Amino acid sequence: MDRQYPVGTFTWEGIITLEQRQQWITEIEHLPTKLRALVQGLNEQQLETPYREGGWTIRQVVHHIADSHINSITRFKLALTEDVPTIKPYDEAKWVTLGDSNDVDVEVSLALIEALHRKWVILLQSMTDQDFQRAFYHPDSKQEIRLDYNVGLYAWHGNHHAAHIELAKRDIGM
């Protein structure tokens, strides 16, 4: 198994159906509950377990998800209110080294993820088929990213990092 990509990488080509989009929205909706269950009962030492050699700790993964998904909902809102806006990339590897990703109880980010995902799902469920065709420009990949594709990417992102936590827990016998 590839410990860096335990659920594989996200790829999607072709038409994204309403059913597929709804499945991804459901995955985004359930991620906060999934994350909370995964970290329940872990002590401080266990939260410092990396999911692979050189990888982030469980604590950093939880805080990263909050940071990443805040950026994602912002990108959705920009794309819904502007014509193909250029988004601001961020250095996730540096963000995860900051004090709010290393020295803070995961409960802070779990609560944030719960509130953020509740708001995000409301937004996603209010969007029309035309809204999902809107896009933003990502200067790192030099591509326009459609919102329907981005829903899938972030459903995958949550599952990807949940699998990292599962790997770390297996390594400590949980």
Phi, psi and omega in degrees: 000140176278108184291337178285323180232069186295338176252014183081179178265159180277125173221140176207129176229149177095197184283136174261115184280163175302319180297318179295315179300316180297321177298315179296319179297320177298319178297318177297319180297322185271351182302315181303318179294319179299314180296315181300317179295322181294325183262354180302131176084356178283136177272176183301319180295317180294324178295341179270009179279125175282154181279344174201164178300127182081000180269175180286157175281166176305315180302312181297322179299313180299314180293325177298317180302316178300311180299313183296317184284333171297315178298321182294313180296327176296319178295321176301312183294323176297314181294330180282342185242354179224160178273108179042064179292150172274123182274165178262111174291164176221158182269092185299327179295326177280321180302321185288351177267353181286161185304329181280359175247352184241326189245015187242142176304137180298339179302327179300311180285327177299316178295320178296315179298318179300311180293316181298315181291325176300313180294318182297316180295321176301315178299310182299319181288341179272350185282146177270169175303321178295322178301319182291345177276346180293163186213164169235162179258128178257111185293336178289314180273349182057040181228152168276131181248117178285150183293326178296320176295319183294329175300313179297319180301318182279335170296314177300316183304315178297315179294323178302311182282331173298320178295326175298316180296318178300319177299313180298319179295321177298321181296332179259013174078029180246000000 
